[in-house]
Amino acid sequence: KKLISLAPIPDPVIQTISFDSYRGGYLIAKHFFDSGFKDVGLITGPGILLEANYRKNGFMDFINFNHSINLKWIYSGDYSIKSGHEAFQNYLQECKKNIAVFSCNDSMAFGFIKEAIEHGFSIPKDIQIAGYDNLPMCKDIIPSLSSINTNYNLLGKQVINSIDSSDPDDTDQIGYFNLIPVELIKRNSTLVKEFSFG
């Protein structure tokens, strides 16, 4: 038998196959930069989760290496819709300017968007926001949510291939970390020029 972890953990002793969370955060920051957004914000995930930190670090590293984009606001979330509501309330108190926000998962983005609209903000005209996970609801809400897509079919195939090709007596794979690529799905929540306000 072979054990495989599907989530990154510190100092793994078994093979791990997981999504490239760092790259996901990096892609969001690059999208904001390429779209001309100069001021950005971040809603982080739970600090105890390694993948949440990877998402944050990818986003922050792009910003730190590009001085024409500035982090203006950050809020510590917990992946829940409720913390998305709370993040918007904090934004009202602490930021008070138009920014592009990366929410480290879609649920917090949904909560943030609901609060923003109820307070009279227009997305993406006043605030742009992108999430992570590309949940099915992302394309159905208004405005539709830009999000990092995690391809679970590809993940499953990689796990099956790893199991099928493994030698139970081979110990070379201990601690091996295989990253599954992610991609950014761009939708109306960050596409200011393409979004119709009529």
Tab-separated table of N, CA, C and O in Angstrom, residues 73-118:
chain	number	residue	atom	x	y	z
A	73	TRP	N	-3.910	47.283	2.078
A	73	TRP	CA	-4.803	46.754	3.120
A	73	TRP	C	-4.664	45.240	3.185
A	73	TRP	O	-4.524	44.574	2.158
A	74	ILE	N	-4.688	44.697	4.403
A	74	ILE	CA	-4.639	43.246	4.589
A	74	ILE	C	-5.529	42.868	5.764
A	74	ILE	O	-5.610	43.605	6.763
A	75	TYR	N	-6.234	41.751	5.621
A	75	TYR	CA	-7.128	41.279	6.671
A	75	TYR	C	-6.947	39.776	6.840
A	75	TYR	O	-6.866	39.038	5.853
A	76	SER	N	-6.901	39.319	8.092
A	76	SER	CA	-6.732	37.893	8.379
A	76	SER	C	-8.093	37.209	8.431
A	76	SER	O	-8.864	37.423	9.360
A	77	GLY	N	-8.384	36.391	7.427
A	77	GLY	CA	-9.643	35.673	7.365
A	77	GLY	C	-9.492	34.220	7.761
A	77	GLY	O	-8.390	33.764	8.088
A	78	ASP	N	-10.623	33.482	7.721
A	78	ASP	CA	-10.581	32.070	8.124
A	78	ASP	C	-11.241	31.151	7.095
A	78	ASP	O	-11.605	30.022	7.405
A	79	TYR	N	-11.400	31.647	5.880
A	79	TYR	CA	-12.006	30.912	4.763
A	79	TYR	C	-13.536	30.907	4.792
A	79	TYR	O	-14.158	30.385	3.877
A	80	SER	N	-14.174	31.474	5.794
A	80	SER	CA	-15.634	31.432	5.882
A	80	SER	C	-16.262	32.639	5.195
A	80	SER	O	-15.630	33.696	5.042
A	81	ILE	N	-17.523	32.500	4.774
A	81	ILE	CA	-18.258	33.631	4.221
A	81	ILE	C	-18.352	34.743	5.257
A	81	ILE	O	-18.238	35.930	4.935
A	82	LYS	N	-18.546	34.357	6.523
A	82	LYS	CA	-18.657	35.346	7.606
A	82	LYS	C	-17.404	36.222	7.689
A	82	LYS	O	-17.502	37.439	7.884
A	83	SER	N	-16.236	35.623	7.516
A	83	SER	CA	-15.026	36.439	7.595
A	83	SER	C	-14.901	37.351	6.378
A	83	SER	O	-14.234	38.384	6.432
A	84	GLY	N	-15.569	36.999	5.262
A	84	GLY	CA	-15.635	37.909	4.128
A	84	GLY	C	-16.463	39.135	4.454
A	84	GLY	O	-16.098	40.268	4.099
A	85	HIS	N	-17.594	38.928	5.172
A	85	HIS	CA	-18.390	40.062	5.657
A	85	HIS	C	-17.543	40.944	6.574
A	85	HIS	O	-17.528	42.177	6.442
A	86	GLU	N	-16.856	40.309	7.508
A	86	GLU	CA	-16.042	41.049	8.476
A	86	GLU	C	-14.879	41.767	7.796
A	86	GLU	O	-14.491	42.870	8.201
A	87	ALA	N	-14.335	41.148	6.752
A	87	ALA	CA	-13.237	41.782	6.017
A	87	ALA	C	-13.704	43.089	5.380
A	87	ALA	O	-12.986	44.096	5.415
A	88	PHE	N	-14.903	43.090	4.823
A	88	PHE	CA	-15.403	44.326	4.215
A	88	PHE	C	-15.600	45.409	5.266
A	88	PHE	O	-15.277	46.582	5.025
A	89	GLN	N	-16.128	45.045	6.428
A	89	GLN	CA	-16.297	46.035	7.496
A	89	GLN	C	-14.948	46.628	7.896
A	89	GLN	O	-14.830	47.834	8.151
A	90	ASN	N	-13.928	45.790	7.946
A	90	ASN	CA	-12.588	46.269	8.263
A	90	ASN	C	-12.052	47.167	7.149
A	90	ASN	O	-11.397	48.184	7.425
A	91	TYR	N	-12.331	46.782	5.914
A	91	TYR	CA	-11.924	47.614	4.777
A	91	TYR	C	-12.515	49.024	4.891
A	91	TYR	O	-11.829	50.029	4.645
A	92	LEU	N	-13.796	49.116	5.274
A	92	LEU	CA	-14.432	50.423	5.424
A	92	LEU	C	-13.725	51.276	6.468
A	92	LEU	O	-13.602	52.493	6.318
A	93	GLN	N	-13.264	50.638	7.527
A	93	GLN	CA	-12.620	51.364	8.615
A	93	GLN	C	-11.169	51.710	8.316
A	93	GLN	O	-10.689	52.791	8.669
A	94	GLU	N	-10.456	50.796	7.663
A	94	GLU	CA	-9.004	50.922	7.557
A	94	GLU	C	-8.500	51.437	6.205
A	94	GLU	O	-7.418	52.015	6.132
A	95	CYS	N	-9.248	51.211	5.137
A	95	CYS	CA	-8.697	51.476	3.805
A	95	CYS	C	-9.328	52.699	3.136
A	95	CYS	O	-8.661	53.667	2.834
A	96	LYS	N	-10.613	52.642	2.869
A	96	LYS	CA	-11.356	53.771	2.316
A	96	LYS	C	-10.789	54.273	0.986
A	96	LYS	O	-10.694	55.474	0.741
A	97	LYS	N	-10.337	53.355	0.132
A	97	LYS	CA	-9.936	53.757	-1.201
A	97	LYS	C	-10.174	52.600	-2.157
A	97	LYS	O	-10.311	51.441	-1.740
A	98	ASN	N	-10.253	52.904	-3.427
A	98	ASN	CA	-10.500	51.878	-4.431
A	98	ASN	C	-9.261	51.000	-4.607
A	98	ASN	O	-8.171	51.514	-4.877
A	99	ILE	N	-9.431	49.695	-4.425
A	99	ILE	CA	-8.313	48.768	-4.554
A	99	ILE	C	-8.780	47.494	-5.255
A	99	ILE	O	-9.971	47.264	-5.441
A	100	ALA	N	-7.810	46.692	-5.633
A	100	ALA	CA	-8.070	45.348	-6.155
A	100	ALA	C	-7.720	44.357	-5.052
A	100	ALA	O	-6.616	44.384	-4.519
A	101	VAL	N	-8.659	43.493	-4.686
A	101	VAL	CA	-8.519	42.619	-3.525
A	101	VAL	C	-8.358	41.162	-3.953
A	101	VAL	O	-9.134	40.661	-4.773
A	102	PHE	N	-7.369	40.491	-3.387
A	102	PHE	CA	-7.247	39.046	-3.535
A	102	PHE	C	-7.770	38.389	-2.278
A	102	PHE	O	-7.232	38.573	-1.190
A	103	SER	N	-8.845	37.625	-2.410
A	103	SER	CA	-9.376	36.815	-1.311
A	103	SER	C	-8.825	35.404	-1.480
A	103	SER	O	-9.002	34.789	-2.537
A	104	CYS	N	-8.192	34.872	-0.441
A	104	CYS	CA	-7.491	33.589	-0.568
A	104	CYS	C	-8.411	32.379	-0.698
A	104	CYS	O	-7.918	31.250	-0.778
A	105	ASN	N	-9.716	32.595	-0.697
A	105	ASN	CA	-10.647	31.573	-1.191
A	105	ASN	C	-11.927	32.258	-1.668
A	105	ASN	O	-12.151	33.451	-1.425
A	106	ASP	N	-12.762	31.502	-2.376
A	106	ASP	CA	-13.968	32.084	-2.962
A	106	ASP	C	-15.013	32.456	-1.919
A	106	ASP	O	-15.714	33.459	-2.060
A	107	SER	N	-15.142	31.653	-0.865
A	107	SER	CA	-16.189	31.902	0.129
A	107	SER	C	-16.036	33.283	0.770
A	107	SER	O	-17.024	34.015	0.935
A	108	MET	N	-14.814	33.652	1.125
A	108	MET	CA	-14.597	34.977	1.697
A	108	MET	C	-14.894	36.059	0.667
A	108	MET	O	-15.439	37.117	1.017
A	109	ALA	N	-14.577	35.803	-0.587
A	109	ALA	CA	-14.884	36.771	-1.646
A	109	ALA	C	-16.391	36.965	-1.781
A	109	ALA	O	-16.871	38.093	-1.955
A	110	PHE	N	-17.157	35.868	-1.700
A	110	PHE	CA	-18.620	35.979	-1.775
A	110	PHE	C	-19.149	36.869	-0.655
A	110	PHE	O	-20.013	37.724	-0.880
A	111	GLY	N	-18.655	36.654	0.555
A	111	GLY	CA	-19.088	37.469	1.691
A	111	GLY	C	-18.717	38.927	1.518
A	111	GLY	O	-19.513	39.835	1.821
A	112	PHE	N	-17.511	39.179	1.020
A	112	PHE	CA	-17.036	40.544	0.797
A	112	PHE	C	-17.903	41.246	-0.246
A	112	PHE	O	-18.316	42.389	-0.055
A	113	ILE	N	-18.179	40.555	-1.347
A	113	ILE	CA	-18.982	41.137	-2.423
A	113	ILE	C	-20.382	41.490	-1.935
A	113	ILE	O	-20.912	42.574	-2.227
A	114	LYS	N	-21.003	40.589	-1.184
A	114	LYS	CA	-22.358	40.846	-0.674
A	114	LYS	C	-22.387	42.114	0.175
A	114	LYS	O	-23.259	42.978	0.015
A	115	GLU	N	-21.438	42.229	1.092
A	115	GLU	CA	-21.384	43.404	1.951
A	115	GLU	C	-21.118	44.666	1.142
A	115	GLU	O	-21.730	45.723	1.383
A	116	ALA	N	-20.202	44.570	0.190
A	116	ALA	CA	-19.852	45.744	-0.616
A	116	ALA	C	-21.060	46.258	-1.384
A	116	ALA	O	-21.344	47.472	-1.403
A	117	ILE	N	-21.797	45.363	-2.024
A	117	ILE	CA	-22.965	45.766	-2.800
A	117	ILE	C	-24.039	46.351	-1.901
A	117	ILE	O	-24.683	47.359	-2.235
A	118	GLU	N	-24.243	45.744	-0.732
A	118	GLU	CA	-25.247	46.257	0.198
A	118	GLU	C	-24.882	47.636	0.740
A	118	GLU	O	-25.759	48.386	1.184
